[in-house]
Structures are given as C-alpha cells and as structure tokens.
Coordinates of C-alpha atoms in Angstrom, one line a residue:
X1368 CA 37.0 211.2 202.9
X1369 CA 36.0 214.2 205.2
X1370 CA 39.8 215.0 205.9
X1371 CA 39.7 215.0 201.8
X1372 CA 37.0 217.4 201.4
X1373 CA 38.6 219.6 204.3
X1374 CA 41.4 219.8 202.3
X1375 CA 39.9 220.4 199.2
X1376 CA 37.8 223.5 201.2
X1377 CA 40.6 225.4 202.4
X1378 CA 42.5 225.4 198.9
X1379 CA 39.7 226.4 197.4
X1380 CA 39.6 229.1 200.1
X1381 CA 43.4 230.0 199.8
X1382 CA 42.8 230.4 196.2
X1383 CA 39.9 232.5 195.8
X1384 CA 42.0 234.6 199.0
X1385 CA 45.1 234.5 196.5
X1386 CA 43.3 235.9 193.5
X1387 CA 41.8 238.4 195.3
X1388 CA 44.6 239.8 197.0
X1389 CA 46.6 239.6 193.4
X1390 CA 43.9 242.1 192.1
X1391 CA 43.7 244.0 195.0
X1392 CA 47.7 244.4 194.6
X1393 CA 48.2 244.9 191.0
X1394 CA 47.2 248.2 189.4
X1395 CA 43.7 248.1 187.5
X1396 CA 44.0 251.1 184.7
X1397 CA 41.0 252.1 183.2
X1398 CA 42.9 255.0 181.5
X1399 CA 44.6 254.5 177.8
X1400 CA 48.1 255.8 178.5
X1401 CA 50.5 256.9 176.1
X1402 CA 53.6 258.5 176.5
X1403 CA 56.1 260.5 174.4
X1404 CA 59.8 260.7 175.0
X1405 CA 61.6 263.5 173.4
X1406 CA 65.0 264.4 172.2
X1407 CA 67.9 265.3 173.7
X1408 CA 71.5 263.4 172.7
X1409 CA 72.8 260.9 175.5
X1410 CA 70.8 263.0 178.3
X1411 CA 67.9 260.8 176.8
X1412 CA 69.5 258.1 178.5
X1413 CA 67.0 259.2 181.6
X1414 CA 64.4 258.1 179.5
X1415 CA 65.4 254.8 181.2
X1416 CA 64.8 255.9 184.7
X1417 CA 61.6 256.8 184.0
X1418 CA 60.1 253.6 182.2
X1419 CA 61.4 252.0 185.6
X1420 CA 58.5 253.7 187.3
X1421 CA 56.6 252.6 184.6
X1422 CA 57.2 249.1 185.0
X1423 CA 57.2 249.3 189.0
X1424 CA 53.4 250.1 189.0
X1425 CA 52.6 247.5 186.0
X1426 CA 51.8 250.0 184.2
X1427 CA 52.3 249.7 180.5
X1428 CA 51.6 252.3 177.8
X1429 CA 49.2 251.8 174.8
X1430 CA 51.4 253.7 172.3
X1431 CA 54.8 255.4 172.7
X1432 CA 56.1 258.3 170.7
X1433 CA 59.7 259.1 170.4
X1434 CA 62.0 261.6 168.8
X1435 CA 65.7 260.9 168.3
X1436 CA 67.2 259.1 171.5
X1437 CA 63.7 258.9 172.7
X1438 CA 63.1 256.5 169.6
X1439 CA 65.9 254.3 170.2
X1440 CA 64.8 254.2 174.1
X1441 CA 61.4 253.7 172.7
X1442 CA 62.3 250.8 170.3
X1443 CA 63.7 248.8 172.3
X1444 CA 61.0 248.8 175.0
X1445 CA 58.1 248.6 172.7
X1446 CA 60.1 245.5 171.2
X1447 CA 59.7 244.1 174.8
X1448 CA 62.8 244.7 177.1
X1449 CA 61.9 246.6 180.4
X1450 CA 64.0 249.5 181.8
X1451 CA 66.5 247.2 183.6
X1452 CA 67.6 245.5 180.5
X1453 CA 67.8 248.8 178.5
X1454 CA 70.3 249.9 181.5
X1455 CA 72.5 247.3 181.2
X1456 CA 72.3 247.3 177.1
X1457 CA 73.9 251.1 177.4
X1458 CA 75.9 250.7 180.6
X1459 CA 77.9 248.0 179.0
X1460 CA 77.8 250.1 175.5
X1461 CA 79.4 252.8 177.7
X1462 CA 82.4 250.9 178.0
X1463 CA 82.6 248.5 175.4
X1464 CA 84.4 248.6 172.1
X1465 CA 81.5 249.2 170.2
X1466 CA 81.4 252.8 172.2
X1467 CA 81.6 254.8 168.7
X1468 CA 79.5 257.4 169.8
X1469 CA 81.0 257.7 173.0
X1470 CA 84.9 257.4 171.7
X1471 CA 83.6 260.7 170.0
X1472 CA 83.5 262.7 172.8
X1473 CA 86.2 260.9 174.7
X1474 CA 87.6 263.9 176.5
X1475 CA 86.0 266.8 177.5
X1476 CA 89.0 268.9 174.9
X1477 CA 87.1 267.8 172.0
X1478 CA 86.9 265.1 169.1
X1479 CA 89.4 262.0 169.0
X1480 CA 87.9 261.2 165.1
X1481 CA 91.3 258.5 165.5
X1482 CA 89.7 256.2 167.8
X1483 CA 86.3 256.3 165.7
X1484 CA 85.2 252.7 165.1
X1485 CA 82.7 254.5 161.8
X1486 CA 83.8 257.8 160.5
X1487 CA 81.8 259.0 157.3
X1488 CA 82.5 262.4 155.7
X1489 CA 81.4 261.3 152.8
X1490 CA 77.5 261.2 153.2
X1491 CA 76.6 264.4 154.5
X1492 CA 77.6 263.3 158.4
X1493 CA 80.7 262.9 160.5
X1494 CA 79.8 259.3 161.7
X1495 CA 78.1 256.5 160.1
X1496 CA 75.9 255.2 163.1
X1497 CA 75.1 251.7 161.5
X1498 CA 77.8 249.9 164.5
X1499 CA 75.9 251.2 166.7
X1500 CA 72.4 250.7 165.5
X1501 CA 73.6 247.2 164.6
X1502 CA 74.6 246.8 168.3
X1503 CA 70.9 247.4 169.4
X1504 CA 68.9 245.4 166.9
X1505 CA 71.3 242.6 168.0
X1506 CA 69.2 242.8 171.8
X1507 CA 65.8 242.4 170.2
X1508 CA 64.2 240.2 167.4
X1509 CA 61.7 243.0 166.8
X1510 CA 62.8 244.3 162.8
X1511 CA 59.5 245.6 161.8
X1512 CA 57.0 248.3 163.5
X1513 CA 54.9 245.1 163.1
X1514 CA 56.9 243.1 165.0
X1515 CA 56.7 245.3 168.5
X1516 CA 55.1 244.8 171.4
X1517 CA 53.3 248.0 172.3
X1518 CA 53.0 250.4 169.3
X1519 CA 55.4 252.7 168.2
X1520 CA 55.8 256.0 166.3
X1521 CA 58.9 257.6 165.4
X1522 CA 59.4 260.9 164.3
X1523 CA 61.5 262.8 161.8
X1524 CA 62.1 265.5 159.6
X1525 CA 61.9 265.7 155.6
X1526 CA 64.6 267.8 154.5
X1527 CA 63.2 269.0 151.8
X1528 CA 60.0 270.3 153.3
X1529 CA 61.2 270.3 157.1
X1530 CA 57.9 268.9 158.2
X1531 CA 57.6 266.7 160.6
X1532 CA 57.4 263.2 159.4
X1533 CA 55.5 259.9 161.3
X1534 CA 57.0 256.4 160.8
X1535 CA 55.1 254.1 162.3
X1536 CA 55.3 250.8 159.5
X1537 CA 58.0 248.8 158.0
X1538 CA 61.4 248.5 159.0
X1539 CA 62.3 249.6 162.4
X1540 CA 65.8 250.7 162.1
X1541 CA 65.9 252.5 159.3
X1542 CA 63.3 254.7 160.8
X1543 CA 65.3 255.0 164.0
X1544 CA 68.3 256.0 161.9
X1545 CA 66.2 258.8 160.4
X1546 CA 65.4 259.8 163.9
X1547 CA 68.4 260.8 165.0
X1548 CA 70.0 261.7 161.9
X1549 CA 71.6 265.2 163.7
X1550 CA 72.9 267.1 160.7
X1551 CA 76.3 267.1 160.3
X1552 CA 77.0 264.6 162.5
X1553 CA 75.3 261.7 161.2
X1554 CA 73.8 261.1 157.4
X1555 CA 70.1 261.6 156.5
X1556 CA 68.7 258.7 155.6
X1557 CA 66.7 257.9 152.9
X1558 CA 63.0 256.2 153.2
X1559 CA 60.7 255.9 149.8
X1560 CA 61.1 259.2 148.2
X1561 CA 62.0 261.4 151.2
X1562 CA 65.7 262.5 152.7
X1563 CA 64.8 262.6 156.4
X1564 CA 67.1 264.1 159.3
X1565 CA 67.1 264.2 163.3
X1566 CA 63.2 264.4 164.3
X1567 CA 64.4 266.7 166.9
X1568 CA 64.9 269.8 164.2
X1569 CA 60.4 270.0 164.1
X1570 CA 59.2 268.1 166.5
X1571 CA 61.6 267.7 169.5
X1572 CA 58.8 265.9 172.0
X1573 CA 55.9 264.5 169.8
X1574 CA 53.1 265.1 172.7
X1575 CA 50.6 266.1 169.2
X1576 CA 51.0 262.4 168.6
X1577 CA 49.0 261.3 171.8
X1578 CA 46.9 264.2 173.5
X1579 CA 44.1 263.7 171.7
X1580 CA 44.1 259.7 171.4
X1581 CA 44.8 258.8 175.0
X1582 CA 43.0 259.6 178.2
X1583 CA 46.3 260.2 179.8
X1584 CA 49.3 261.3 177.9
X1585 CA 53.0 261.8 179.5
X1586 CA 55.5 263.9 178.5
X1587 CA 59.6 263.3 178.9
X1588 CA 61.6 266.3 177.8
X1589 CA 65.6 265.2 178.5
X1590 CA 67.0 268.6 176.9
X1591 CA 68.4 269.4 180.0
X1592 CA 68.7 272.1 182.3
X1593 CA 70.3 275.9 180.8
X1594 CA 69.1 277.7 184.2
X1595 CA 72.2 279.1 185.8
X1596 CA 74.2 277.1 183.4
X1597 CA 77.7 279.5 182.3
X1598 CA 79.3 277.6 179.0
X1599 CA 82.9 278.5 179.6
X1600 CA 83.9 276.2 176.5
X1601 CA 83.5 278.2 173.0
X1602 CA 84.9 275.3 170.7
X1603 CA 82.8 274.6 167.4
X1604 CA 81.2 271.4 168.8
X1605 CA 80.2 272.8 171.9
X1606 CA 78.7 275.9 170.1
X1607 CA 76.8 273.2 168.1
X1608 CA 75.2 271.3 170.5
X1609 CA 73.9 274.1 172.9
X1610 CA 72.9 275.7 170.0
X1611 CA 70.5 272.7 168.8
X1612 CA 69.6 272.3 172.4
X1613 CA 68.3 275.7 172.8
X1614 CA 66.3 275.5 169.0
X1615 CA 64.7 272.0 170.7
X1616 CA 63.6 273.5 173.8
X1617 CA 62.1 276.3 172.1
X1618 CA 60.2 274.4 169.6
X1619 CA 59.0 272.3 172.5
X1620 CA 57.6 275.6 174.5
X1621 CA 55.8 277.0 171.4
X1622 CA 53.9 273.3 170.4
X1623 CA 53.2 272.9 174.4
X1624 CA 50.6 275.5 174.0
X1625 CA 48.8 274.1 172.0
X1626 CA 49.4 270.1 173.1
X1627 CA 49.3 270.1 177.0
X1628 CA 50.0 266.8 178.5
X1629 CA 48.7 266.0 181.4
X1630 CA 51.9 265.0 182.7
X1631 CA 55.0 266.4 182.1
X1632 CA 58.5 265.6 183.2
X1633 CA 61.6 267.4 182.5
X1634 CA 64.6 265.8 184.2
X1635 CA 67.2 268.2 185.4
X1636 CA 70.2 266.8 183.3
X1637 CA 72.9 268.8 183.7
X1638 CA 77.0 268.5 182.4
X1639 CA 76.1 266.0 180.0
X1640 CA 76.8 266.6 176.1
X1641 CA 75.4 265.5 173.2
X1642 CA 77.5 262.3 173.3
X1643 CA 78.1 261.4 176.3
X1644 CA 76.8 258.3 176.2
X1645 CA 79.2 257.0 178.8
X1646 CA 78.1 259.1 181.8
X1647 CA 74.9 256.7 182.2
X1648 CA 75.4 256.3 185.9
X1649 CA 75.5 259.9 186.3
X1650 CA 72.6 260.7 184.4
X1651 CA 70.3 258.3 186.0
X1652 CA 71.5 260.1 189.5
X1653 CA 70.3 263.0 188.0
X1654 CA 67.3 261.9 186.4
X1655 CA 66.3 260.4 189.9
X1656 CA 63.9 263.2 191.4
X1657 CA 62.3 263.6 188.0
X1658 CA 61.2 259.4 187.9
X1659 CA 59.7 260.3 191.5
X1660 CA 57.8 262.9 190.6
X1661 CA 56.7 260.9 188.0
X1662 CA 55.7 258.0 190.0
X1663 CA 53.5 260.5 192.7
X1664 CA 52.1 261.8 188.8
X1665 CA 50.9 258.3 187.6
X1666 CA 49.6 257.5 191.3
X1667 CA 47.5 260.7 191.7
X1668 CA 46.6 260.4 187.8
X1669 CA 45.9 256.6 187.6
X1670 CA 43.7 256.7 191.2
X1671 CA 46.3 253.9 192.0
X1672 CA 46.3 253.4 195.8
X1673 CA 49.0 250.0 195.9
X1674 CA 52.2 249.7 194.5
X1675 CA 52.9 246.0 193.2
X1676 CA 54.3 245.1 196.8
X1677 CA 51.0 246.3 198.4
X1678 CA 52.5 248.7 200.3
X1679 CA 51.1 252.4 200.2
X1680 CA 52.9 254.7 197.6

C-alpha cells in the first residue's frame, strides 16, 4: 500500500513538473498577430521561409492578408499545412509535369509557349492557370474562406474602377485566381458583378488590412531587390515584369506612410523572374537572413524568452 501511494506521489509530482516545464517552454502570446504577405511573382516563394519561423516559435497568426503569390502562400497555410508541407508542394511543382508556369520561363532566352501544358489567348491572358490552381486545391480540403483554419483575406483589383477589392467569403479559388490575375498573362476573373485582375496593380502588400486590428502586424514584401541590379536583357517580357515590379514597390512605399507595420521584412530576392517558380531552393537561400531577422523581430516583439526546444533564442 505505501509503495502504492509512493508511486502515485511522484507521478503526480512528474506531472505537475511536466506541465510546468511545457508552459514554461512553449510561447504564451498575449499579442493578436496578423501578418500580410505581399506580391511579387515566384520570389513570393520566400513567403515560405518565413512562415517556418512562424511555426518554429508556435506562433500562429490571427488573420493573414495576401496579395497575389502571397494569397496562394496564404491559402494554403490558413487551410492548415505548415511551411514544410508548402515547400515540398512547390519543390516537387518545380519539377513536375504540372510545372505550366515554370515551362513558361524555361530558359532564360524567353518563352517556350510549345511546351505550355494551358495556353489561353483567347480570354484576355497568355495562360489559363486553372492546372495549376487545380494542382493546389488537390493538397487541401479547404474550398471555402469558411472552411480555413486561421482567417484569410485576399486582395484584388476591379478593373473597372481599379480599386482595391477584399475577398474574404465564398469560394477560395476563385478568389485566388483573381489575385494573381497579372494582365496579360493570365485572364481576369469574374466574381458577382466585378472583372478583377492581379491584387498587386493597387494594393501590392495589404498591411491597411491589419494595422489597425492587431496589436502586432508583420509585413513580407518579396518584390525583390533593384539596388545595384543592371538589366542587361531588353526583350518584351523582361521589360514587363521589371516594369510591374518597380509600379508594386512604389505603390507599397507611398501606402507605408500611412500603414507602418511594426515589422517589416523585405527579403533580398535577387535573379529570380516573374516565373521562376523552379528556382525554389535558391530563393529560400536567399530569403534566409530575412526569416532570421524575422525570428530576432517576433522574439523582441512577442517578449518571448524560449524557443520551443527551451533553449535561449
């Protein structure tokens, strides 16, 4: 009987001990954190490095706001998948047959429009991105904004008007196709009454969305680097996409002003086109020193003084 209640003691010791140590380990946030991730082609791919910090400190975000690639990112970790599942979704997408956006910019020379799985000059757009978006839904059971896990607003752009324009109810994909409907490359899309293109043409990284609902609000601008940059190619589709890179980054500098985050991020992505969905490995080497910046912002910001091994950040 005593060697019972001895026993019966010390796991009720070790347990209390346990949970302790499990709250003393794992993050408390006080903070409502949201978090926007903007526009920028396949450089958005560092999005994904940076939800990885997100999910190393247990740290998960009351609303996300995304913008073109940063809606597709965004989708498919507010439907639930963590930053190492949306890696190996678009590291195998890279070299998969299913690579239609990639096939577009096979070669550095220009388009291959041969080896295009969807090709659609018939609705406004080069490419029909449907295989693709189809690709994507088929790694989530999320259809709905209703059906995610954290919520979710996605942004784009009325055509007629070209105001910026919130989706944030009814069916998911469609509003991610309007979201990164780039014109000419891919078709607007049509929602209720409105034609709606890339959200990146008003409202490039949607930080108005979340400054003044959240205590903390982070900012991910992946439109890359221009400093020191010399563009020695002059073909059509290279003047296109630096030319929508540089309208993004200067719509971004003029809504800053008045919509200051209190963490902002801007990766250093450099060498990687609009399209080059392919290079994923090479933009999350690139995106690395911007995720640990991140990671010392969220520490400082958060008061966190544990990362979830216990060890000192």
């Amino acid at each position: 009987m005593k060697t019972f209640i001895s026993l019966l003691l010390v796991t009720t010791v070790l347990l209390f001990a346990s949970d302790a140590f499990a709250k003393e380990v794992k993050p408390s946030i006080e903070k409502s954190v949201g978090i926007a991730l903007g526009s920028g082609g396949a450089a958005g791919l560092a999005h994904i490095a940076m939800l990885q910090v997100f999910d190393d400190l247990q740290i998960i975000p009351d609303r996300i706001a995304g913008t073109s690639i940063g809606a597709v990112i965004g989708a498919l970790y507010a439907a639930g998948l963590n930053a190492a599942e949306i890696h190996e979704i678009f590291a195998k997408f890279g070299g998969s047959e299913l690579d239609a956006l990639s096939e577009l910019v096979q070669t550095d020379q220009g388009l291959e429009l041969d080896k295009m799985l969807l090709v659609d000059f018939g609705q406004g757009g080069l490419l029909d991105p449907d295989g693709f978006l189809d690709y994507l839904a088929g790694k989530i059971e999320a259809r709905t904004f209703e059906d995610l896990v954290i919520p979710l607003e996605v942004v784009a752009t009325d055509y007629s008007t070209g105001h910026s324009i919130v989706l944030k109810q009814g069916d998911l994909f469609s509003a991610v196709k309007a979201s990164m409907a780039v014109p000419g490359l891919f078709p607007p899309v049509q929602i209720g009454k409105q034609l709606l293109i890339d959200g990146g043409t008003s409202n490039p990284l949607p930080v108005d969305l979340l400054v003044q609902r959240h205590d903390l609000t982070v900012a991910v601008d992946v439109t890359g680097s221009r400093e020191g940059r010399i563009d020695t190619q002059r073909d059509w589709l290279e003047m296109f996409f630096n030319t929508f890179e540089i309208m993004q980054q200067s719509i971004i500098a003029v809504r800053k002003e008045n919509n200051q985050p209190e963490i902002y991020i801007k990766p250093d992505i450099r060498n990687v086109r609009l399209l080059h969905f392919n290079r994923i490995a090479n933009i999350m080497q690139q995106a690395a020193p911007a995720a640990k910046q991140l990671r010392f912002e969220l520490i400082k910001q958060l008061g966190l003084t544990k990362n979830v091994d216990g060890a000192l950040p």
